[in-house]
Short mmCIF file of C-alpha atoms in Angstrom, two decimals:
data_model
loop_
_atom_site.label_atom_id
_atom_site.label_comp_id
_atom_site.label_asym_id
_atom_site.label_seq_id
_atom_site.Cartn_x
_atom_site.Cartn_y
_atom_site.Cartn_z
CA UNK A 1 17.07 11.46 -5.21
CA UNK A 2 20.56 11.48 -3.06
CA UNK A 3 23.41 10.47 -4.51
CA UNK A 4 26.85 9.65 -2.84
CA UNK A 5 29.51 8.94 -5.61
CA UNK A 6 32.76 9.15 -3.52
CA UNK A 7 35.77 10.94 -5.05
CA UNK A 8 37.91 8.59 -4.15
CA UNK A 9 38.30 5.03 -2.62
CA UNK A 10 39.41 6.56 0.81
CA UNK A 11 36.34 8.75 1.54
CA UNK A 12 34.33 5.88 0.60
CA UNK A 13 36.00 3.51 2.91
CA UNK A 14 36.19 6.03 5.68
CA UNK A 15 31.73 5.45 5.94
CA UNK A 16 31.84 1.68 5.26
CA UNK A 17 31.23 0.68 8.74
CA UNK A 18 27.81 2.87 8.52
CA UNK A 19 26.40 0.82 5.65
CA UNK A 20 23.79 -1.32 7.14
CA UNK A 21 24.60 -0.40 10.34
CA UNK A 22 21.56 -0.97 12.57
CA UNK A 23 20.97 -4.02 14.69
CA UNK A 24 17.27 -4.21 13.67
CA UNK A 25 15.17 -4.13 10.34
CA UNK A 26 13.09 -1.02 10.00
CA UNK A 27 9.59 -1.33 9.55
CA UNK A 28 9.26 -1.11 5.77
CA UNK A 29 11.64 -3.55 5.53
CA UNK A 30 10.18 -5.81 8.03
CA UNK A 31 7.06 -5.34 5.86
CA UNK A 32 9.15 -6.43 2.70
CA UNK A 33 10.53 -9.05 4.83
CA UNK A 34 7.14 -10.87 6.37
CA UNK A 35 5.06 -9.91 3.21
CA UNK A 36 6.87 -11.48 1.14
CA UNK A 37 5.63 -14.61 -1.33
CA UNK A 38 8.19 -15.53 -3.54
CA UNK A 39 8.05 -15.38 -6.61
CA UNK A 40 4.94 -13.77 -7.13
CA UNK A 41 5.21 -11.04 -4.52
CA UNK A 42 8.80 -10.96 -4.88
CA UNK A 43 11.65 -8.62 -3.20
CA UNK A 44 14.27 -9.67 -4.79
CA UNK A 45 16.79 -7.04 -6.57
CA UNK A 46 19.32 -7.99 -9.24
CA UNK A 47 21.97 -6.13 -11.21
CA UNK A 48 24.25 -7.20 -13.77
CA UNK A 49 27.57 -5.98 -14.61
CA UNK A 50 29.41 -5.98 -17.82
CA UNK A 51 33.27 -6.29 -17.50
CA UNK A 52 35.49 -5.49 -20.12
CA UNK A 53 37.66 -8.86 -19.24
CA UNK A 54 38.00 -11.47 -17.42
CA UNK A 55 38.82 -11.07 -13.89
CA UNK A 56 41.05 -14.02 -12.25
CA UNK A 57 38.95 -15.80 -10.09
CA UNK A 58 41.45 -15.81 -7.36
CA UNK A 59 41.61 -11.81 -7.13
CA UNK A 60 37.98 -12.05 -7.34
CA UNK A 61 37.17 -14.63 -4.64
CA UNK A 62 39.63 -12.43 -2.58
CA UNK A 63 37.34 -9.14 -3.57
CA UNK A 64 34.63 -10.97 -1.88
CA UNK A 65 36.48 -12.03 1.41
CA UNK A 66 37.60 -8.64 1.97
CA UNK A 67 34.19 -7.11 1.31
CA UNK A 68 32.55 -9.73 3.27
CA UNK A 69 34.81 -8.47 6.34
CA UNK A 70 34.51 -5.13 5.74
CA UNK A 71 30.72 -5.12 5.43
CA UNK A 72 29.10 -7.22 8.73
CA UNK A 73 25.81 -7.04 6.92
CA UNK A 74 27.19 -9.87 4.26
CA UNK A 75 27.76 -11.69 6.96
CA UNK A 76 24.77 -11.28 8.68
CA UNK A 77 21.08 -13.27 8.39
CA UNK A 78 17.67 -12.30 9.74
CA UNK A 79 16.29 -13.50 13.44
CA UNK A 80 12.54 -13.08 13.72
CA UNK A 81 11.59 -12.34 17.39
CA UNK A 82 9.61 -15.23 19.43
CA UNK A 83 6.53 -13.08 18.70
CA UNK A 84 6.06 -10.17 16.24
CA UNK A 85 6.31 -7.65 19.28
CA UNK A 86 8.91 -5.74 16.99
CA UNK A 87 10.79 -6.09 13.61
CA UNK A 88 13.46 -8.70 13.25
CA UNK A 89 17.23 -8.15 14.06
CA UNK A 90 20.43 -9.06 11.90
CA UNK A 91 22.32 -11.08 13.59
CA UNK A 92 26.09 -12.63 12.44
CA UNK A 93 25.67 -16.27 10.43
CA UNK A 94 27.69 -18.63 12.67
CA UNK A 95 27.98 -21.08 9.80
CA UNK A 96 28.88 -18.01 7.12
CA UNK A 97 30.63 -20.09 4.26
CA UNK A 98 31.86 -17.50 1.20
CA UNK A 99 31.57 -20.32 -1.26
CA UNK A 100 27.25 -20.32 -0.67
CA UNK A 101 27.43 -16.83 -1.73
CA UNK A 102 30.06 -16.30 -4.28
CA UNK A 103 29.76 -18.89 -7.56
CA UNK A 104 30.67 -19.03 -11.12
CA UNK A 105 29.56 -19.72 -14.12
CA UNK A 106 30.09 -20.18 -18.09
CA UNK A 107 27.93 -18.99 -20.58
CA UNK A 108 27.62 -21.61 -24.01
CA UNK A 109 28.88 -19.86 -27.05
CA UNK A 110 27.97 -17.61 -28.69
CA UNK A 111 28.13 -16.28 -24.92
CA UNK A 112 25.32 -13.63 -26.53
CA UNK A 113 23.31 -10.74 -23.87
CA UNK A 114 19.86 -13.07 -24.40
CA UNK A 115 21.59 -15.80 -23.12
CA UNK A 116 22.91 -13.98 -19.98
CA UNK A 117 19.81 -12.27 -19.45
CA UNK A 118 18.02 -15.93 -19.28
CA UNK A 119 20.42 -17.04 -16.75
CA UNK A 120 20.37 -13.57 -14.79
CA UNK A 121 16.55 -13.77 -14.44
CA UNK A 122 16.61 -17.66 -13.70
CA UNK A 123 18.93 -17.23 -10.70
CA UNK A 124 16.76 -13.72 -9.60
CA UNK A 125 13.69 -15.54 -9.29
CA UNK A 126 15.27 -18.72 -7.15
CA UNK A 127 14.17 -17.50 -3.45
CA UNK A 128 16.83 -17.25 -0.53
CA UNK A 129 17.71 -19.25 1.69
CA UNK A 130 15.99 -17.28 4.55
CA UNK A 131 18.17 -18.99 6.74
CA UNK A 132 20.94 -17.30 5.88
CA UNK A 133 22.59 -13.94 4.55
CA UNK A 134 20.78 -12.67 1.84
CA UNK A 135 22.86 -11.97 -0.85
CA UNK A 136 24.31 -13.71 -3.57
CA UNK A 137 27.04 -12.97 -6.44
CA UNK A 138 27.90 -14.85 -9.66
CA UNK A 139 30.61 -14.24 -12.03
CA UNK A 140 30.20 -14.73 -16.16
CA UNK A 141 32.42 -15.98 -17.98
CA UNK A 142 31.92 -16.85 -22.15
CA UNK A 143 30.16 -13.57 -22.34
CA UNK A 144 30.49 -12.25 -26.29
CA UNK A 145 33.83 -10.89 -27.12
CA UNK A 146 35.89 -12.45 -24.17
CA UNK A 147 34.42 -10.26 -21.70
CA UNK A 148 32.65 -11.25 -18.56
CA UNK A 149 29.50 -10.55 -16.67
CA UNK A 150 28.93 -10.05 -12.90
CA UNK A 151 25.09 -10.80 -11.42
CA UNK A 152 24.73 -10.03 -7.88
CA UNK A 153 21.53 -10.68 -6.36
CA UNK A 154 20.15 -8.98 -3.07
CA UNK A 155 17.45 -9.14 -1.00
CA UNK A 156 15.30 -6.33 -1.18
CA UNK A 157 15.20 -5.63 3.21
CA UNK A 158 18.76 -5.15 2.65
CA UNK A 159 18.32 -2.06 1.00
CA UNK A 160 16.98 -0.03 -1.70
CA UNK A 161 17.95 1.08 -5.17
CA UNK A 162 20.66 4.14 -3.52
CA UNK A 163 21.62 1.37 -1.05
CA UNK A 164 22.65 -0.41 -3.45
CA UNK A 165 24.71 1.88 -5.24
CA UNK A 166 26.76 3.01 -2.07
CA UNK A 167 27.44 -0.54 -1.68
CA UNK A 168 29.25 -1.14 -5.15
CA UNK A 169 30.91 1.95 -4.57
CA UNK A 170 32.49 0.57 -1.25
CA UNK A 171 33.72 -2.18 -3.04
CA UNK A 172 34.42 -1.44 -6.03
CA UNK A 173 37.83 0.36 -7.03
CA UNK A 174 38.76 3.21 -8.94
CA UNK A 175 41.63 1.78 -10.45
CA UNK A 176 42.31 -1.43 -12.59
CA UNK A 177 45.44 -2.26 -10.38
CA UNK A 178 45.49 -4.23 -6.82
CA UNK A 179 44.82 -1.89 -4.19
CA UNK A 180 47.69 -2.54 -1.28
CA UNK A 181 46.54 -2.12 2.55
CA UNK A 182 42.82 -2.51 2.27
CA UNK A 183 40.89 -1.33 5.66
CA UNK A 184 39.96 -4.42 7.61
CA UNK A 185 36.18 -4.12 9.07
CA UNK A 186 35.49 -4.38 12.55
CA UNK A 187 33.73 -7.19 14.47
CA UNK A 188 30.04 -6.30 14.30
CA UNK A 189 27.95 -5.41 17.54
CA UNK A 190 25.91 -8.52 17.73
CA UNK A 191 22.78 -8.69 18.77
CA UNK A 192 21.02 -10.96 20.92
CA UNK A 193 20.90 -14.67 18.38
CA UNK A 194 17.93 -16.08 20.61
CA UNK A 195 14.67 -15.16 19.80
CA UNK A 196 12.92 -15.37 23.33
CA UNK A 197 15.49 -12.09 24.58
CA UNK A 198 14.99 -10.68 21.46
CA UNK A 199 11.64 -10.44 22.00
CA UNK A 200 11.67 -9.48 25.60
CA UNK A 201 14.10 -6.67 24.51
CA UNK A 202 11.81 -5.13 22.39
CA UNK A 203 9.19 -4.88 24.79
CA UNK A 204 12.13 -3.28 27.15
CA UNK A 205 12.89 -0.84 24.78
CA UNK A 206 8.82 0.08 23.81
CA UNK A 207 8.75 0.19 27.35
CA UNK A 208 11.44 2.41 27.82
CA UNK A 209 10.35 4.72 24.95
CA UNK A 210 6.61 4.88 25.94
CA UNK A 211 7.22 8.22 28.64
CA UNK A 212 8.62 9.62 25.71
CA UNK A 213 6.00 9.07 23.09
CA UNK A 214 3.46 10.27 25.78
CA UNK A 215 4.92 13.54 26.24
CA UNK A 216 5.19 14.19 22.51
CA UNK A 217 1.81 13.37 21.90
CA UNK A 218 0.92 15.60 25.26
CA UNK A 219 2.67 18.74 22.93
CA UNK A 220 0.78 18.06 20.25
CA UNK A 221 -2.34 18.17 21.49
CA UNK A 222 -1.60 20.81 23.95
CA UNK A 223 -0.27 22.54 20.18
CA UNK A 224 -3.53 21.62 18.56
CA UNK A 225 -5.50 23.63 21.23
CA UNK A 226 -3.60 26.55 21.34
CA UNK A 227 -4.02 26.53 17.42
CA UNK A 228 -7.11 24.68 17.00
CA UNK A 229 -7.97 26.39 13.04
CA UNK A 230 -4.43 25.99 12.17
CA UNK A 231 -4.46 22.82 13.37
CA UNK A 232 -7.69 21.57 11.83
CA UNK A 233 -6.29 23.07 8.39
CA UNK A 234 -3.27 20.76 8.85
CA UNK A 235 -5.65 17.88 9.36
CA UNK A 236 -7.80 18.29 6.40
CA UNK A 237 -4.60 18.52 3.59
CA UNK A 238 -3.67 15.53 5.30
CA UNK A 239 -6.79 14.29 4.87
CA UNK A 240 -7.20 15.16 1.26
CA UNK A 241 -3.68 14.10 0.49
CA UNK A 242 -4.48 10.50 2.24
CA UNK A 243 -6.92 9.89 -0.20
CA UNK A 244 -5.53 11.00 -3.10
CA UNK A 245 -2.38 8.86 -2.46
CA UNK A 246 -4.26 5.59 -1.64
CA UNK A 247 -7.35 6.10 -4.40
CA UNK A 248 -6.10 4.00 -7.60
CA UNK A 249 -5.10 6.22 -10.08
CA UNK A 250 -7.31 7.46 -12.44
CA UNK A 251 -6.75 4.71 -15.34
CA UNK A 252 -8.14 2.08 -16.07
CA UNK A 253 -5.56 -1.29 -16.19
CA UNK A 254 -4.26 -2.14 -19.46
CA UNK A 255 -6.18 -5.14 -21.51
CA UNK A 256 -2.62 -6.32 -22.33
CA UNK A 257 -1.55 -6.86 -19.05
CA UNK A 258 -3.82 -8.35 -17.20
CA UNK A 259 -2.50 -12.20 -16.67
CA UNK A 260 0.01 -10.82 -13.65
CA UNK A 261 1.38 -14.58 -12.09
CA UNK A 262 4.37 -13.50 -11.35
CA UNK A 263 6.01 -16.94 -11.98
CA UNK A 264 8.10 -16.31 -15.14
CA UNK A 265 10.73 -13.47 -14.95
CA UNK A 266 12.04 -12.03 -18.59
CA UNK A 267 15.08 -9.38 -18.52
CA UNK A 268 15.64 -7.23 -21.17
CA UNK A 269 17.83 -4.54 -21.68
CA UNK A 270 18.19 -0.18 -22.60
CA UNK A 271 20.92 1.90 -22.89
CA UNK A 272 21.69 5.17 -24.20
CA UNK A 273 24.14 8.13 -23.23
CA UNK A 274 23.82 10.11 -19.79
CA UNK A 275 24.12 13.35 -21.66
CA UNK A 276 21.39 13.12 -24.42
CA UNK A 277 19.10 12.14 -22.38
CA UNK A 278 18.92 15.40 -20.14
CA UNK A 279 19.39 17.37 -23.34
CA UNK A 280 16.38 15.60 -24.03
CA UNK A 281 14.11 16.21 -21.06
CA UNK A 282 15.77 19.81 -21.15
CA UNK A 283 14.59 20.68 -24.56
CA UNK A 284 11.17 19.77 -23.68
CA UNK A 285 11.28 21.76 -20.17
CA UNK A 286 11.93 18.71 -17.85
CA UNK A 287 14.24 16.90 -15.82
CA UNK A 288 16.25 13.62 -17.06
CA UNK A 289 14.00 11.21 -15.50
CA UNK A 290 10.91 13.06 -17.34
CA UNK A 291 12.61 11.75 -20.43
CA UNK A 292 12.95 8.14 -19.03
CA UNK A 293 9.37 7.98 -18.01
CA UNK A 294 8.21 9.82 -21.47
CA UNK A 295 10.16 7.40 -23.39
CA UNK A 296 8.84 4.32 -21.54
CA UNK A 297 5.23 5.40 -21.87
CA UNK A 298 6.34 6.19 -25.92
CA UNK A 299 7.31 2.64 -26.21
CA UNK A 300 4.16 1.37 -24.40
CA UNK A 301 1.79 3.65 -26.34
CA UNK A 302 3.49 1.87 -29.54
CA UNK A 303 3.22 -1.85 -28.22
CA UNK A 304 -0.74 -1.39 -27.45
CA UNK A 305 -1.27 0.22 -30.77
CA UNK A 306 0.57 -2.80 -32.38
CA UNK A 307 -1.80 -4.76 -30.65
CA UNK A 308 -4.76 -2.84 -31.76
CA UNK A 309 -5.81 -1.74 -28.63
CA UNK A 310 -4.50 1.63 -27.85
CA UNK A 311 -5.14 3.24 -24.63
CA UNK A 312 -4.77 7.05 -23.10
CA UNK A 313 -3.46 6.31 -19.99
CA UNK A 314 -2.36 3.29 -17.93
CA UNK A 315 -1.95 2.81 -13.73
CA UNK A 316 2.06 3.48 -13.02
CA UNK A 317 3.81 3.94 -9.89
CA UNK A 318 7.68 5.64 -8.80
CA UNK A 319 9.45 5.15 -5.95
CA UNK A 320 10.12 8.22 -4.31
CA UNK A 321 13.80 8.48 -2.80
CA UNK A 322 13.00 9.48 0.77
CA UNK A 323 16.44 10.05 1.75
CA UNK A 324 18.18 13.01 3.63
CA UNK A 325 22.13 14.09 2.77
CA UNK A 326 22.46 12.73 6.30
CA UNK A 327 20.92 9.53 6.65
CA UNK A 328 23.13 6.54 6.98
CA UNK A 329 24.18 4.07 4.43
CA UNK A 330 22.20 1.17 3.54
CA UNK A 331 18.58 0.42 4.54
CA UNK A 332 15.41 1.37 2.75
CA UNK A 333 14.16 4.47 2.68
CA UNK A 334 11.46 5.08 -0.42
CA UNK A 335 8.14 5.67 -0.96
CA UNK A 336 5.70 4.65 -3.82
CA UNK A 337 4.11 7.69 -5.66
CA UNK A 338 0.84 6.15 -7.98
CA UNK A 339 -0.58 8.13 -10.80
CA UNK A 340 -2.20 8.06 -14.43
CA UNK A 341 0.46 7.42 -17.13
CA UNK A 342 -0.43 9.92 -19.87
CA UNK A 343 0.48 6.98 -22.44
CA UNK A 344 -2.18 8.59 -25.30
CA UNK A 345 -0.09 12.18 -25.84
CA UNK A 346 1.74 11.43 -29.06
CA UNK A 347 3.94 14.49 -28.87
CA UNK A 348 6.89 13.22 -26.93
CA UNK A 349 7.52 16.98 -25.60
CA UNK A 350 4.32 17.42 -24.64
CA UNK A 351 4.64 13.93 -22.67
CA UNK A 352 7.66 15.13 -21.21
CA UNK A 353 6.01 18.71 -19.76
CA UNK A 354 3.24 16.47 -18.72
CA UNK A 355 5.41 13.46 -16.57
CA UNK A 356 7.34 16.93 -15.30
CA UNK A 357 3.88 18.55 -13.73
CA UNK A 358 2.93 15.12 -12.51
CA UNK A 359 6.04 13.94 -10.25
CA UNK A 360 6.42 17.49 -9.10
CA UNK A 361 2.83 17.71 -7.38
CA UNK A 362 3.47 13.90 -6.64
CA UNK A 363 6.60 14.74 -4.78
CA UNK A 364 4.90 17.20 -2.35
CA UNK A 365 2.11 15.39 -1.27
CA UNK A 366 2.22 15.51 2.58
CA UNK A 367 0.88 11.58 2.97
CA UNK A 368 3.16 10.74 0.35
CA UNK A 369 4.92 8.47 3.06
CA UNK A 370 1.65 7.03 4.33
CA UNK A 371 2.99 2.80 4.12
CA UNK A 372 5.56 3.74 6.81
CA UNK A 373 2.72 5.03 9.45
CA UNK A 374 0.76 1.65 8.94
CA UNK A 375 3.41 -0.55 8.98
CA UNK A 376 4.24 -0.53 12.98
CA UNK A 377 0.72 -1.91 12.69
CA UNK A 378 0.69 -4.51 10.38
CA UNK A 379 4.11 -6.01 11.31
CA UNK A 380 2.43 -6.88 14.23
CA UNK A 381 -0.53 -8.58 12.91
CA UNK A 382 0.03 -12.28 11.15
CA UNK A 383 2.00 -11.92 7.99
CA UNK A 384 -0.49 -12.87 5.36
CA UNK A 385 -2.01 -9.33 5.89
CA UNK A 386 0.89 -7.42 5.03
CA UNK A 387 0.55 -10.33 2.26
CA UNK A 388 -2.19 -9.21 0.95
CA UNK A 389 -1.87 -5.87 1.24
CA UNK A 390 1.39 -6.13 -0.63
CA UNK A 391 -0.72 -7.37 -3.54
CA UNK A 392 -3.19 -5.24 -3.65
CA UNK A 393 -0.64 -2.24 -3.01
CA UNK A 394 1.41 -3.71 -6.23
CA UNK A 395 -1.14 -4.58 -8.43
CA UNK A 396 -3.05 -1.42 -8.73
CA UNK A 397 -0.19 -0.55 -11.23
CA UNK A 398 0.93 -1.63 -14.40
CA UNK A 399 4.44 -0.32 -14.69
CA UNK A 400 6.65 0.81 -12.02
CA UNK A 401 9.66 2.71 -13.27
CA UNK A 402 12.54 3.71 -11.09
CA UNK A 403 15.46 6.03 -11.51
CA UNK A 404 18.80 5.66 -9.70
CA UNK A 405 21.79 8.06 -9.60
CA UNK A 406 25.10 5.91 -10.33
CA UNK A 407 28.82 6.69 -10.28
CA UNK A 408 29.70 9.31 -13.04
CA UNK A 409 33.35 7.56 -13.29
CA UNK A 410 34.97 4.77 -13.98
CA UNK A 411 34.78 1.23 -11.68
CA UNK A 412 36.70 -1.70 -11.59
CA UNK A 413 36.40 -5.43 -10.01
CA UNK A 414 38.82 -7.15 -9.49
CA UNK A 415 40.84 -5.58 -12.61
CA UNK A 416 38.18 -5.65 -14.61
CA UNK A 417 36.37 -2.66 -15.64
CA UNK A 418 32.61 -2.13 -15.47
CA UNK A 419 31.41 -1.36 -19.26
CA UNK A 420 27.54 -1.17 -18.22
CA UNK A 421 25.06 -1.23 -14.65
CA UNK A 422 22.06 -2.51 -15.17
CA UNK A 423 19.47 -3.14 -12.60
CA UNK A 424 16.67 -5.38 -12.24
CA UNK A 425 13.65 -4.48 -9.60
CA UNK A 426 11.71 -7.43 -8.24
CA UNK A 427 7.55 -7.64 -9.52
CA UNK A 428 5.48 -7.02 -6.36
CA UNK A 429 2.58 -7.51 -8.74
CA UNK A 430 3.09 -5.30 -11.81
CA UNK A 431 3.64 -6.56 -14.99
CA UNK A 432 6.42 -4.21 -16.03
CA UNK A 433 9.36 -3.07 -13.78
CA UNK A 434 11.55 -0.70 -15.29
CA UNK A 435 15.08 0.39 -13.26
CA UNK A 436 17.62 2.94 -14.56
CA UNK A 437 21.38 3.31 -13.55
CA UNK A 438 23.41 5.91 -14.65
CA UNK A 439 26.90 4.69 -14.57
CA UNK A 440 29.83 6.18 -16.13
CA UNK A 441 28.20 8.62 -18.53
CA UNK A 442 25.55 5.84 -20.09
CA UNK A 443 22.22 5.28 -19.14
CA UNK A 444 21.47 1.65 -18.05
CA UNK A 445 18.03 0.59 -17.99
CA UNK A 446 16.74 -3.11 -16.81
CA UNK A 447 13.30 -4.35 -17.49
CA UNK A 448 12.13 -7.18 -15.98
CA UNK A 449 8.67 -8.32 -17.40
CA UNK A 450 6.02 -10.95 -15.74
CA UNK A 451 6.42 -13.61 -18.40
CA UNK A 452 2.55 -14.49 -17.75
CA UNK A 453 1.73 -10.89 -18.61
CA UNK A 454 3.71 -10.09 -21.93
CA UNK A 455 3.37 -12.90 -23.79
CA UNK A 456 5.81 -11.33 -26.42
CA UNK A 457 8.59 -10.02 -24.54
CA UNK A 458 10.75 -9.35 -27.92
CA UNK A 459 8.27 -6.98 -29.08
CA UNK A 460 7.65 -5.20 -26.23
CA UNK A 461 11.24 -4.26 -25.62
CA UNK A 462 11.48 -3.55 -29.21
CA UNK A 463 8.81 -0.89 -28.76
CA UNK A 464 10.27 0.45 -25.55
CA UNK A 465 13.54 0.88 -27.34
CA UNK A 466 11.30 3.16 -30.50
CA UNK A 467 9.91 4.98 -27.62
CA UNK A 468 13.49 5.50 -26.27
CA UNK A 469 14.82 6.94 -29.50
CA UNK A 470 11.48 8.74 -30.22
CA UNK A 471 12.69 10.79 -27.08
CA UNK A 472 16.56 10.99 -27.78
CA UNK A 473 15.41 12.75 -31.00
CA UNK A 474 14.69 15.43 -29.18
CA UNK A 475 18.16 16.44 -28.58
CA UNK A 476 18.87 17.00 -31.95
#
């Protein structure tokens, strides 16, 4: 994974105009974008924020106006093309109004974290308006202890889980105090709002590119004949990779999760500190996120054996941060990485050293990226294919389970400081999507659970949180 915590607010807002910078979806988010059938193959990303006050509304309506300037994407929704010659461009929201995007609201006492979970997953499965920008933030207020709470809800073609971060740390500040002489953005480049010349630009530009793509492929077959056994080796690990990465994996679906609608969203919630958990996955030989995936497949391994139905391993799949120190800001760039969860090994080191051999062979796989060379194709075919390849793509796991870098310091909004990130991934068809965010030294983890699939979502957090500590123990 990349991560780009800034050192200060400066550096940060020195790249802000490179955040969602490009005119045009690219084509995994186009994919996202057309596949998409709400709520069931949702793409809809969520995090909620714990303050440690308050914030005035005022200073925080302001927050927005100023991020919403210096960010054209906020202000920005999505033009299809007359025909799906290409992907679909952002173009700027004539009739932007703030007050769609930016709302409030008051918890009932006792103001408790079930209670703003229920409202955070009751506004994350309401779909967008696709008619306009695709974002929206809500602020808390009755939260337990005269604090507030923060849920801001994006659209997943905006960007990914890294995206994301780099965003709130664009807009957020480093200190609890007004900040004087904010940059200003600049006015966006705007691309063409009609979707007739949008379309007849695209074929322009494929036109345009097409000499190019002709030669390339020229050199690479005048390559392959120069060095036709090299070349023929290079084909068959491709070959061999291809189908390990798009074979289910080896397990068999769970008998607990099987009833995957999609139409009921529960959150619930994990925490525990930054530096035990990579004293745990380093006792054990691994890496941090070993020791997240280890202790999620502990907790799972404990809610099918309080069912009575244990099981040895269980379909799971990672995103894969595809991202280069270089790339720009914003966007999507990921890949999905399926294998066997080895949910029957007990011995919580031994599932740690295990998870560790898995992602690192997982990470290497040369058609590990194998969604971005077919989706050119299907973004051009009608939309219920990517649909239903979408589904199938999403359901052939049980669990996803993501890990994303955070800020190792202190934020604030508005004056009010962020206690605790947690982040909520949408359910393209699995029944359990787990997200971690480390922010500030604490591990945040967000589950969000299909509601038709865990029928007792109390329990199952309950066991994830066993499996959790189960883990931590191994830090001593």
């Amino acid at each position: 994974m990349v991560s780009t915590p800034f050192s200060n607010n400066e550096e940060a807002w020195a790249g802000a105009s490179a955040w969602g910078a490009a005119d045009r979806m690219n084509e995994i988010e186009a994919l996202m974008w057309r596949a998409e059938r709400h709520p069931r193959l949702s793409s809809t990303i969520t995090s909620v924020l714990l303050y440690d006050v308050v914030p005035d509304w005022d200073r925080f309506y302001a927050a927005h106006e100023w991020a919403a300037q210096l960010l054209p994407r906020c202000r920005q929704r999505v033009l299809e093309p007359a025909v799906p010659v290409g992907t679909p461009a952002w173009v700027i929201d004539d009739d932007f109004d703030l007050s769609n995007h930016v709302r409030r609201e008051h918890l009932a006492g006792p103001g408790s974290m079930s209670q703003l979970l229920d409202l955070a997953a009751s506004i994350a499965i309401e779909p967008f308006d696709r008619t306009k920008p695709l974002w929206q933030g809500t602020l808390v207020e009755g939260f337990d202890g005269g604090r507030a709470a923060y849920i801001l809800k994006l659209h997943h073609s905006l960007t990914d889980g890294i995206g994301g971060i780099q965003l709130m740390s664009l807009v957020q500040s480093r200190t609890r105090e007004h900040t004087e002489d904010k940059p200003a953005g600049e006015p966006p480049h705007e691309a063409s709002a009609d979707a007739n010349r949008l379309a007849a630009a695209e074929v322009s530009e494929q036109a345009r590119r097409l000499p190019g793509l002709m030669r390339r492929s020229v050199g690479l077959g005048v390559r392959a004949a120069l060095r036709p056994q090299g070349a023929l080796a290079d084909a068959t690990r491709f070959g061999a990779s291809l189908r390990r990465t798009l074979s289910p994996p080896p397990a068999a679906p769970s008998p607990l999760l099987r009833d995957r609608e999609g139409t009921s969203w529960k959150f619930g919630v994990l925490e525990c500190e930054v530096a035990a958990l990579r004293a745990a996955g380093k006792a054990a030989r691994g890496s941090m996120n070993d020791a997240y995936i280890a202790a999620l497949l502990g907790g799972l391994r404990r809610y099918h054996e309080h069912h009575g139905q244990p099981i040895d391993g269980l379909p799971m799949v990672m995103p894969v941060s595809l991202r280069k120190a270089d790339d720009p800001m914003g966007g999507n760039k990921f890949a999905g990485a399926y294998f066997a969860a080895p949910i029957g090994i007990a011995d919580p080191a031994e599932r740690i050293a295990t998870i560790r051999g898995l992602v690192l062979s997982l990470r290497i796989e040369p058609a590990l990226d194998t969604l971005s060379l077919a989706a050119p194709v299907l973004n051009r075919a009608p939309s219920a294919l990517g649909g239903l390849l979408f589904e199938r793509i999403g359901s052939a796991a049980d669990l996803s389970a993501s890990n994303i870098p955070g800020v190792p310091y202190p934020t604030y909004m508005a004056g009010a400081k962020v206690e605790r990130f947690f982040p909520f991934g949408p359910l393209p068809g699995v029944a359990i999507m787990a997200a971690m965010v480390s922010h500030n030294g604490t591990c945040c983890i967000g589950l969000n659970l299909d509601g038709d699939a865990v029928k007792d979502p109390d329990i199952l957090v309950d066991c994830l949180r066993q499996g959790l500590d189960e883990v931590l123990a191994l830090a001593g």
